[in-house]
Short mmCIF file of N, CA and C in Angstrom, two decimals:
data_model
loop_
_atom_site.label_atom_id
_atom_site.label_comp_id
_atom_site.label_asym_id
_atom_site.label_seq_id
_atom_site.Cartn_x
_atom_site.Cartn_y
_atom_site.Cartn_z
N MET A 1 -83.93 -133.90 -29.41
CA MET A 1 -85.15 -134.75 -29.24
C MET A 1 -86.34 -133.83 -29.55
N PRO A 2 -87.18 -134.13 -30.46
CA PRO A 2 -88.34 -133.32 -30.85
C PRO A 2 -89.43 -133.38 -29.77
N LEU A 3 -90.19 -132.28 -29.67
CA LEU A 3 -91.30 -132.25 -28.70
C LEU A 3 -92.49 -133.03 -29.21
N SER A 4 -93.21 -133.64 -28.31
CA SER A 4 -94.44 -134.35 -28.71
C SER A 4 -95.52 -133.28 -29.08
N GLU A 5 -96.60 -133.76 -29.75
CA GLU A 5 -97.65 -132.83 -30.17
C GLU A 5 -98.26 -132.16 -28.98
N HIS A 6 -98.43 -132.85 -27.84
CA HIS A 6 -99.03 -132.25 -26.65
C HIS A 6 -98.06 -131.18 -26.05
N GLU A 7 -96.78 -131.52 -26.03
CA GLU A 7 -95.83 -130.44 -25.52
C GLU A 7 -95.78 -129.27 -26.43
N GLN A 8 -95.95 -129.43 -27.75
CA GLN A 8 -95.92 -128.35 -28.62
C GLN A 8 -97.12 -127.44 -28.45
N GLN A 9 -98.33 -128.04 -28.17
CA GLN A 9 -99.49 -127.32 -27.90
C GLN A 9 -99.36 -126.56 -26.58
N LEU A 10 -98.79 -127.18 -25.54
CA LEU A 10 -98.59 -126.50 -24.27
C LEU A 10 -97.63 -125.30 -24.46
N LEU A 11 -96.56 -125.47 -25.25
CA LEU A 11 -95.64 -124.42 -25.48
C LEU A 11 -96.33 -123.27 -26.21
N ALA A 12 -97.09 -123.57 -27.21
CA ALA A 12 -97.80 -122.48 -27.94
C ALA A 12 -98.74 -121.82 -27.02
N GLN A 13 -99.43 -122.52 -26.16
CA GLN A 13 -100.36 -121.89 -25.20
C GLN A 13 -99.64 -120.98 -24.29
N LEU A 14 -98.50 -121.44 -23.70
CA LEU A 14 -97.68 -120.55 -22.77
C LEU A 14 -97.24 -119.31 -23.50
N GLU A 15 -96.77 -119.48 -24.81
CA GLU A 15 -96.36 -118.32 -25.49
C GLU A 15 -97.46 -117.32 -25.71
N LYS A 16 -98.62 -117.87 -26.11
CA LYS A 16 -99.79 -116.94 -26.30
C LYS A 16 -100.15 -116.23 -25.02
N GLN A 17 -100.11 -116.94 -23.88
CA GLN A 17 -100.41 -116.37 -22.65
C GLN A 17 -99.43 -115.28 -22.21
N LEU A 18 -98.14 -115.56 -22.44
CA LEU A 18 -97.07 -114.55 -22.21
C LEU A 18 -97.31 -113.26 -23.03
N HIS A 19 -97.66 -113.49 -24.32
CA HIS A 19 -97.91 -112.25 -25.17
C HIS A 19 -99.09 -111.47 -24.68
N GLU A 20 -100.11 -112.17 -24.14
CA GLU A 20 -101.31 -111.47 -23.64
C GLU A 20 -100.98 -110.77 -22.33
N GLU A 21 -100.24 -111.40 -21.43
CA GLU A 21 -99.99 -110.84 -20.12
C GLU A 21 -98.94 -109.72 -20.09
N ASP A 22 -97.85 -109.92 -20.82
CA ASP A 22 -96.76 -108.96 -20.82
C ASP A 22 -96.14 -108.85 -22.21
N PRO A 23 -96.80 -108.11 -23.06
CA PRO A 23 -96.35 -108.05 -24.51
C PRO A 23 -95.01 -107.39 -24.66
N ARG A 24 -94.67 -106.47 -23.74
CA ARG A 24 -93.41 -105.79 -23.80
C ARG A 24 -92.24 -106.80 -23.53
N PHE A 25 -92.40 -107.59 -22.49
CA PHE A 25 -91.38 -108.59 -22.15
C PHE A 25 -91.21 -109.66 -23.31
N ALA A 26 -92.42 -110.09 -23.79
CA ALA A 26 -92.45 -111.06 -24.86
C ALA A 26 -91.73 -110.60 -26.12
N SER A 27 -91.98 -109.31 -26.48
CA SER A 27 -91.32 -108.79 -27.65
C SER A 27 -89.84 -108.60 -27.44
N SER A 28 -89.47 -108.21 -26.18
CA SER A 28 -87.97 -108.14 -25.93
C SER A 28 -87.25 -109.47 -25.98
N MET A 29 -87.94 -110.50 -25.50
CA MET A 29 -87.40 -111.85 -25.61
C MET A 29 -87.30 -112.31 -27.06
N HIS A 30 -88.26 -111.97 -27.93
CA HIS A 30 -88.20 -112.33 -29.27
C HIS A 30 -87.02 -111.60 -30.01
N THR A 31 -86.91 -110.31 -29.69
CA THR A 31 -85.85 -109.53 -30.41
C THR A 31 -84.48 -110.02 -29.99
N GLU A 32 -84.32 -110.52 -28.76
CA GLU A 32 -83.02 -111.01 -28.29
C GLU A 32 -82.64 -112.30 -29.06
N THR A 33 -83.58 -113.14 -29.33
CA THR A 33 -83.26 -114.35 -30.09
C THR A 33 -82.97 -114.03 -31.52
N VAL A 34 -83.66 -113.05 -32.07
CA VAL A 34 -83.38 -112.65 -33.51
C VAL A 34 -82.04 -112.05 -33.57
N ARG A 35 -81.59 -111.20 -32.57
CA ARG A 35 -80.32 -110.59 -32.64
C ARG A 35 -79.19 -111.45 -32.22
N GLY A 36 -79.49 -112.72 -31.83
CA GLY A 36 -78.36 -113.57 -31.41
C GLY A 36 -77.33 -113.83 -32.44
N ARG A 37 -77.67 -113.81 -33.76
CA ARG A 37 -76.74 -113.93 -34.79
C ARG A 37 -75.73 -112.78 -34.86
N GLY A 38 -76.21 -111.55 -34.73
CA GLY A 38 -75.36 -110.39 -34.75
C GLY A 38 -74.29 -110.39 -33.70
N SER A 39 -74.56 -110.96 -32.54
CA SER A 39 -73.68 -110.92 -31.44
C SER A 39 -72.61 -112.05 -31.57
N MET A 40 -72.78 -112.94 -32.53
CA MET A 40 -71.83 -113.98 -32.81
C MET A 40 -70.45 -113.34 -33.29
N ARG A 41 -70.62 -112.28 -34.09
CA ARG A 41 -69.45 -111.56 -34.64
C ARG A 41 -68.67 -110.96 -33.40
N ASN A 42 -69.32 -110.37 -32.47
CA ASN A 42 -68.70 -109.81 -31.28
C ASN A 42 -67.97 -110.96 -30.49
N LEU A 43 -68.64 -112.07 -30.41
CA LEU A 43 -68.07 -113.17 -29.63
C LEU A 43 -66.74 -113.66 -30.29
N VAL A 44 -66.79 -113.87 -31.57
CA VAL A 44 -65.58 -114.38 -32.32
C VAL A 44 -64.48 -113.36 -32.18
N LEU A 45 -64.84 -112.07 -32.46
CA LEU A 45 -63.82 -110.98 -32.38
C LEU A 45 -63.19 -110.82 -31.01
N GLY A 46 -64.04 -110.98 -29.97
CA GLY A 46 -63.62 -110.94 -28.57
C GLY A 46 -62.68 -112.06 -28.24
N VAL A 47 -63.04 -113.31 -28.69
CA VAL A 47 -62.12 -114.45 -28.41
C VAL A 47 -60.81 -114.28 -29.07
N VAL A 48 -60.87 -113.80 -30.29
CA VAL A 48 -59.54 -113.55 -31.02
C VAL A 48 -58.69 -112.57 -30.25
N ILE A 49 -59.30 -111.43 -29.89
CA ILE A 49 -58.53 -110.42 -29.14
C ILE A 49 -58.04 -110.99 -27.78
N ALA A 50 -58.85 -111.73 -27.11
CA ALA A 50 -58.40 -112.35 -25.84
C ALA A 50 -57.25 -113.28 -26.02
N VAL A 51 -57.29 -113.98 -27.13
CA VAL A 51 -56.17 -114.98 -27.40
C VAL A 51 -54.88 -114.24 -27.69
N VAL A 52 -54.99 -113.15 -28.49
CA VAL A 52 -53.86 -112.26 -28.79
C VAL A 52 -53.29 -111.67 -27.47
N GLY A 53 -54.21 -111.27 -26.59
CA GLY A 53 -53.78 -110.70 -25.29
C GLY A 53 -53.10 -111.73 -24.46
N LEU A 54 -53.57 -112.95 -24.52
CA LEU A 54 -52.91 -114.03 -23.79
C LEU A 54 -51.50 -114.28 -24.29
N GLY A 55 -51.38 -114.26 -25.60
CA GLY A 55 -50.04 -114.35 -26.21
C GLY A 55 -49.08 -113.27 -25.76
N VAL A 56 -49.62 -111.99 -25.70
CA VAL A 56 -48.83 -110.87 -25.31
C VAL A 56 -48.41 -111.03 -23.82
N LEU A 57 -49.37 -111.50 -23.04
CA LEU A 57 -49.12 -111.72 -21.58
C LEU A 57 -48.05 -112.71 -21.44
N LEU A 58 -48.16 -113.81 -22.08
CA LEU A 58 -47.13 -114.90 -22.02
C LEU A 58 -45.75 -114.40 -22.47
N ALA A 59 -45.73 -113.59 -23.58
CA ALA A 59 -44.47 -113.01 -24.03
C ALA A 59 -43.93 -112.06 -22.96
N GLY A 60 -44.69 -111.34 -22.27
CA GLY A 60 -44.23 -110.50 -21.15
C GLY A 60 -43.70 -111.28 -20.04
N VAL A 61 -44.28 -112.44 -19.72
CA VAL A 61 -43.73 -113.33 -18.64
C VAL A 61 -42.47 -113.93 -19.08
N ALA A 62 -42.34 -114.35 -20.34
CA ALA A 62 -41.13 -115.03 -20.77
C ALA A 62 -40.00 -114.06 -20.88
N THR A 63 -40.21 -112.80 -21.27
CA THR A 63 -39.17 -111.85 -21.35
C THR A 63 -38.96 -111.06 -20.02
N GLN A 64 -39.80 -111.35 -19.02
CA GLN A 64 -39.78 -110.75 -17.73
C GLN A 64 -39.85 -109.23 -17.78
N LEU A 65 -40.70 -108.73 -18.72
CA LEU A 65 -41.07 -107.35 -18.92
C LEU A 65 -42.46 -107.15 -18.34
N ILE A 66 -42.54 -106.44 -17.22
CA ILE A 66 -43.87 -106.28 -16.51
C ILE A 66 -44.83 -105.45 -17.42
N VAL A 67 -44.30 -104.43 -18.12
CA VAL A 67 -45.11 -103.60 -18.90
C VAL A 67 -45.84 -104.42 -20.04
N VAL A 68 -45.09 -105.25 -20.68
CA VAL A 68 -45.69 -106.15 -21.73
C VAL A 68 -46.69 -107.11 -21.13
N GLY A 69 -46.47 -107.64 -19.95
CA GLY A 69 -47.40 -108.52 -19.30
C GLY A 69 -48.69 -107.80 -18.95
N VAL A 70 -48.59 -106.56 -18.43
CA VAL A 70 -49.76 -105.78 -18.05
C VAL A 70 -50.56 -105.44 -19.34
N LEU A 71 -49.79 -105.08 -20.39
CA LEU A 71 -50.44 -104.79 -21.69
C LEU A 71 -51.18 -105.95 -22.19
N GLY A 72 -50.65 -107.15 -22.06
CA GLY A 72 -51.38 -108.33 -22.49
C GLY A 72 -52.58 -108.54 -21.68
N PHE A 73 -52.51 -108.34 -20.38
CA PHE A 73 -53.67 -108.50 -19.54
C PHE A 73 -54.77 -107.55 -19.96
N VAL A 74 -54.44 -106.28 -20.24
CA VAL A 74 -55.41 -105.28 -20.69
C VAL A 74 -56.05 -105.70 -21.97
N VAL A 75 -55.26 -106.20 -22.87
CA VAL A 75 -55.86 -106.66 -24.12
C VAL A 75 -56.78 -107.87 -23.95
N MET A 76 -56.41 -108.79 -23.03
CA MET A 76 -57.29 -109.90 -22.73
C MET A 76 -58.62 -109.36 -22.15
N ALA A 77 -58.53 -108.41 -21.22
CA ALA A 77 -59.76 -107.89 -20.66
C ALA A 77 -60.63 -107.25 -21.71
N GLY A 78 -59.94 -106.48 -22.60
CA GLY A 78 -60.71 -105.91 -23.75
C GLY A 78 -61.40 -106.82 -24.57
N GLY A 79 -60.73 -107.98 -24.89
CA GLY A 79 -61.31 -109.04 -25.68
C GLY A 79 -62.50 -109.66 -24.98
N THR A 80 -62.42 -109.78 -23.70
CA THR A 80 -63.53 -110.32 -22.96
C THR A 80 -64.77 -109.37 -23.02
N PHE A 81 -64.45 -108.11 -22.89
CA PHE A 81 -65.49 -107.09 -22.96
C PHE A 81 -66.13 -107.12 -24.31
N VAL A 82 -65.39 -107.20 -25.33
CA VAL A 82 -65.96 -107.23 -26.72
C VAL A 82 -66.85 -108.48 -26.91
N ALA A 83 -66.37 -109.59 -26.35
CA ALA A 83 -67.11 -110.82 -26.54
C ALA A 83 -68.45 -110.84 -25.80
N THR A 84 -68.60 -110.01 -24.74
CA THR A 84 -69.85 -109.95 -24.01
C THR A 84 -70.74 -108.83 -24.40
N LEU A 85 -70.29 -108.05 -25.46
CA LEU A 85 -71.11 -106.98 -25.90
C LEU A 85 -72.32 -107.56 -26.72
N ARG A 86 -73.43 -106.95 -26.65
CA ARG A 86 -74.60 -107.24 -27.42
C ARG A 86 -74.65 -106.35 -28.65
N SER A 87 -75.07 -106.79 -29.75
CA SER A 87 -75.17 -105.98 -30.93
C SER A 87 -76.50 -105.24 -30.92
N GLY A 88 -76.50 -104.01 -31.46
CA GLY A 88 -77.78 -103.28 -31.58
C GLY A 88 -78.21 -102.81 -30.20
N THR A 89 -79.43 -102.18 -30.22
CA THR A 89 -80.06 -101.69 -28.99
C THR A 89 -81.05 -102.70 -28.50
N THR A 90 -81.19 -102.79 -27.22
CA THR A 90 -82.17 -103.68 -26.69
C THR A 90 -83.57 -103.07 -26.69
N ALA A 91 -84.58 -103.81 -26.54
CA ALA A 91 -85.95 -103.30 -26.51
C ALA A 91 -86.19 -102.43 -25.35
N GLN A 92 -85.51 -102.62 -24.23
CA GLN A 92 -85.76 -101.76 -23.08
C GLN A 92 -85.08 -100.40 -23.23
N ALA A 93 -84.08 -100.28 -24.11
CA ALA A 93 -83.44 -99.01 -24.29
C ALA A 93 -84.24 -98.09 -25.15
N ARG A 94 -85.14 -98.63 -26.02
CA ARG A 94 -85.93 -97.83 -26.88
C ARG A 94 -87.14 -97.29 -26.14
N PRO A 95 -87.60 -96.09 -26.49
CA PRO A 95 -88.77 -95.58 -25.81
C PRO A 95 -90.02 -96.29 -26.31
N ALA A 96 -90.92 -96.52 -25.40
CA ALA A 96 -92.13 -97.24 -25.75
C ALA A 96 -93.21 -96.35 -26.34
N ALA A 97 -93.93 -96.89 -27.19
CA ALA A 97 -95.09 -96.09 -27.69
C ALA A 97 -96.17 -96.05 -26.68
N ASP A 98 -97.14 -95.12 -26.89
CA ASP A 98 -98.20 -95.04 -25.93
C ASP A 98 -99.04 -96.31 -25.78
N GLY A 99 -99.32 -96.96 -26.96
CA GLY A 99 -100.06 -98.17 -26.84
C GLY A 99 -99.30 -99.34 -26.07
N ALA A 100 -98.00 -99.32 -26.28
CA ALA A 100 -97.17 -100.36 -25.56
C ALA A 100 -97.16 -100.09 -24.05
N THR A 101 -97.18 -98.81 -23.70
CA THR A 101 -97.22 -98.53 -22.24
C THR A 101 -98.52 -98.88 -21.62
N THR A 102 -99.62 -98.69 -22.35
CA THR A 102 -100.90 -99.04 -21.85
C THR A 102 -100.99 -100.54 -21.69
N ARG A 103 -100.50 -101.27 -22.69
CA ARG A 103 -100.60 -102.71 -22.62
C ARG A 103 -99.71 -103.24 -21.55
N ALA A 104 -98.51 -102.66 -21.34
CA ALA A 104 -97.62 -103.10 -20.28
C ALA A 104 -98.28 -102.88 -18.91
N THR A 105 -98.94 -101.71 -18.69
CA THR A 105 -99.66 -101.40 -17.45
C THR A 105 -100.77 -102.42 -17.24
N SER A 106 -101.53 -102.75 -18.22
CA SER A 106 -102.58 -103.74 -18.03
C SER A 106 -102.00 -105.08 -17.73
N GLY A 107 -100.82 -105.41 -18.35
CA GLY A 107 -100.16 -106.67 -18.08
C GLY A 107 -99.69 -106.65 -16.60
N SER A 108 -99.21 -105.51 -16.06
CA SER A 108 -98.78 -105.48 -14.78
C SER A 108 -99.88 -105.67 -13.78
N ARG A 109 -101.04 -105.17 -14.14
CA ARG A 109 -102.22 -105.41 -13.30
C ARG A 109 -102.56 -106.92 -13.14
N LYS A 110 -102.52 -107.56 -14.36
CA LYS A 110 -102.76 -108.98 -14.39
C LYS A 110 -101.77 -109.77 -13.56
N SER A 111 -100.54 -109.42 -13.70
CA SER A 111 -99.51 -110.15 -12.95
C SER A 111 -99.67 -109.86 -11.46
N SER A 112 -100.00 -108.52 -11.07
CA SER A 112 -100.17 -108.34 -9.64
C SER A 112 -101.29 -109.06 -9.11
N THR A 113 -102.47 -109.21 -9.84
CA THR A 113 -103.54 -110.01 -9.47
C THR A 113 -103.05 -111.50 -9.26
N PHE A 114 -102.32 -111.90 -10.22
CA PHE A 114 -101.71 -113.29 -10.10
C PHE A 114 -100.91 -113.48 -8.88
N LEU A 115 -100.04 -112.51 -8.59
CA LEU A 115 -99.20 -112.53 -7.40
C LEU A 115 -100.06 -112.46 -6.18
N GLN A 116 -101.16 -111.68 -6.09
CA GLN A 116 -102.01 -111.61 -4.93
C GLN A 116 -102.66 -112.99 -4.70
N GLY A 117 -103.04 -113.65 -5.81
CA GLY A 117 -103.69 -114.98 -5.65
C GLY A 117 -102.65 -115.92 -5.08
N LEU A 118 -101.40 -115.85 -5.53
CA LEU A 118 -100.32 -116.76 -4.93
C LEU A 118 -100.14 -116.49 -3.44
N GLU A 119 -100.16 -115.21 -3.14
CA GLU A 119 -99.94 -114.82 -1.70
C GLU A 119 -101.09 -115.33 -0.85
N GLU A 120 -102.28 -115.24 -1.39
CA GLU A 120 -103.44 -115.77 -0.61
C GLU A 120 -103.33 -117.30 -0.45
N LYS A 121 -102.94 -117.98 -1.49
CA LYS A 121 -102.82 -119.41 -1.35
C LYS A 121 -101.73 -119.78 -0.32
N TRP A 122 -100.58 -118.99 -0.34
CA TRP A 122 -99.49 -119.27 0.61
C TRP A 122 -99.97 -119.02 2.00
N GLU A 123 -100.70 -117.99 2.27
CA GLU A 123 -101.24 -117.66 3.60
C GLU A 123 -102.17 -118.76 4.06
N ARG A 124 -103.04 -119.23 3.16
CA ARG A 124 -104.04 -120.30 3.50
C ARG A 124 -103.26 -121.55 3.84
N ARG A 125 -102.17 -121.90 3.10
CA ARG A 125 -101.36 -123.05 3.34
C ARG A 125 -100.67 -123.01 4.72
N ASN A 126 -100.17 -121.77 5.04
CA ASN A 126 -99.42 -121.59 6.32
C ASN A 126 -100.49 -121.65 7.48
N GLN A 127 -101.65 -121.10 7.24
CA GLN A 127 -102.63 -121.16 8.44
C GLN A 127 -103.19 -122.57 8.57
N GLY A 128 -103.29 -123.36 7.51
CA GLY A 128 -103.75 -124.72 7.61
C GLY A 128 -102.69 -125.65 8.21
N GLY A 129 -101.52 -125.37 8.04
CA GLY A 129 -100.40 -126.22 8.60
C GLY A 129 -100.19 -125.99 10.08
N GLN A 130 -100.64 -124.87 10.67
CA GLN A 130 -100.35 -124.57 12.10
C GLN A 130 -101.40 -125.10 12.96
#
């Protein structure tokens, strides 16, 4: 279902505000969506490995060989691990440039001011309710 024009404007405004307040987080979210395609390979490979491991596990149960069953379980666990791996490095793992650090610090100040405002509203609400 497509978004209405008003909803698209609100979404664009929220995205712009996010980039202004916390550019580091916004860029990390953007890179994760771009890298989503690369992790599809890991997912498919992991599922295939897990299915093979399940087959080995079932073969171990059918032949009543504990070693084969344990090996199948280990292969299944390895397939699950491969399926959950992310491709490439994340934005948090890379060192930030000096400009990015300065922007992140100023974004933290804005968010702390925002949080302080929320705390003040919460305190006023609690005092008014008593």
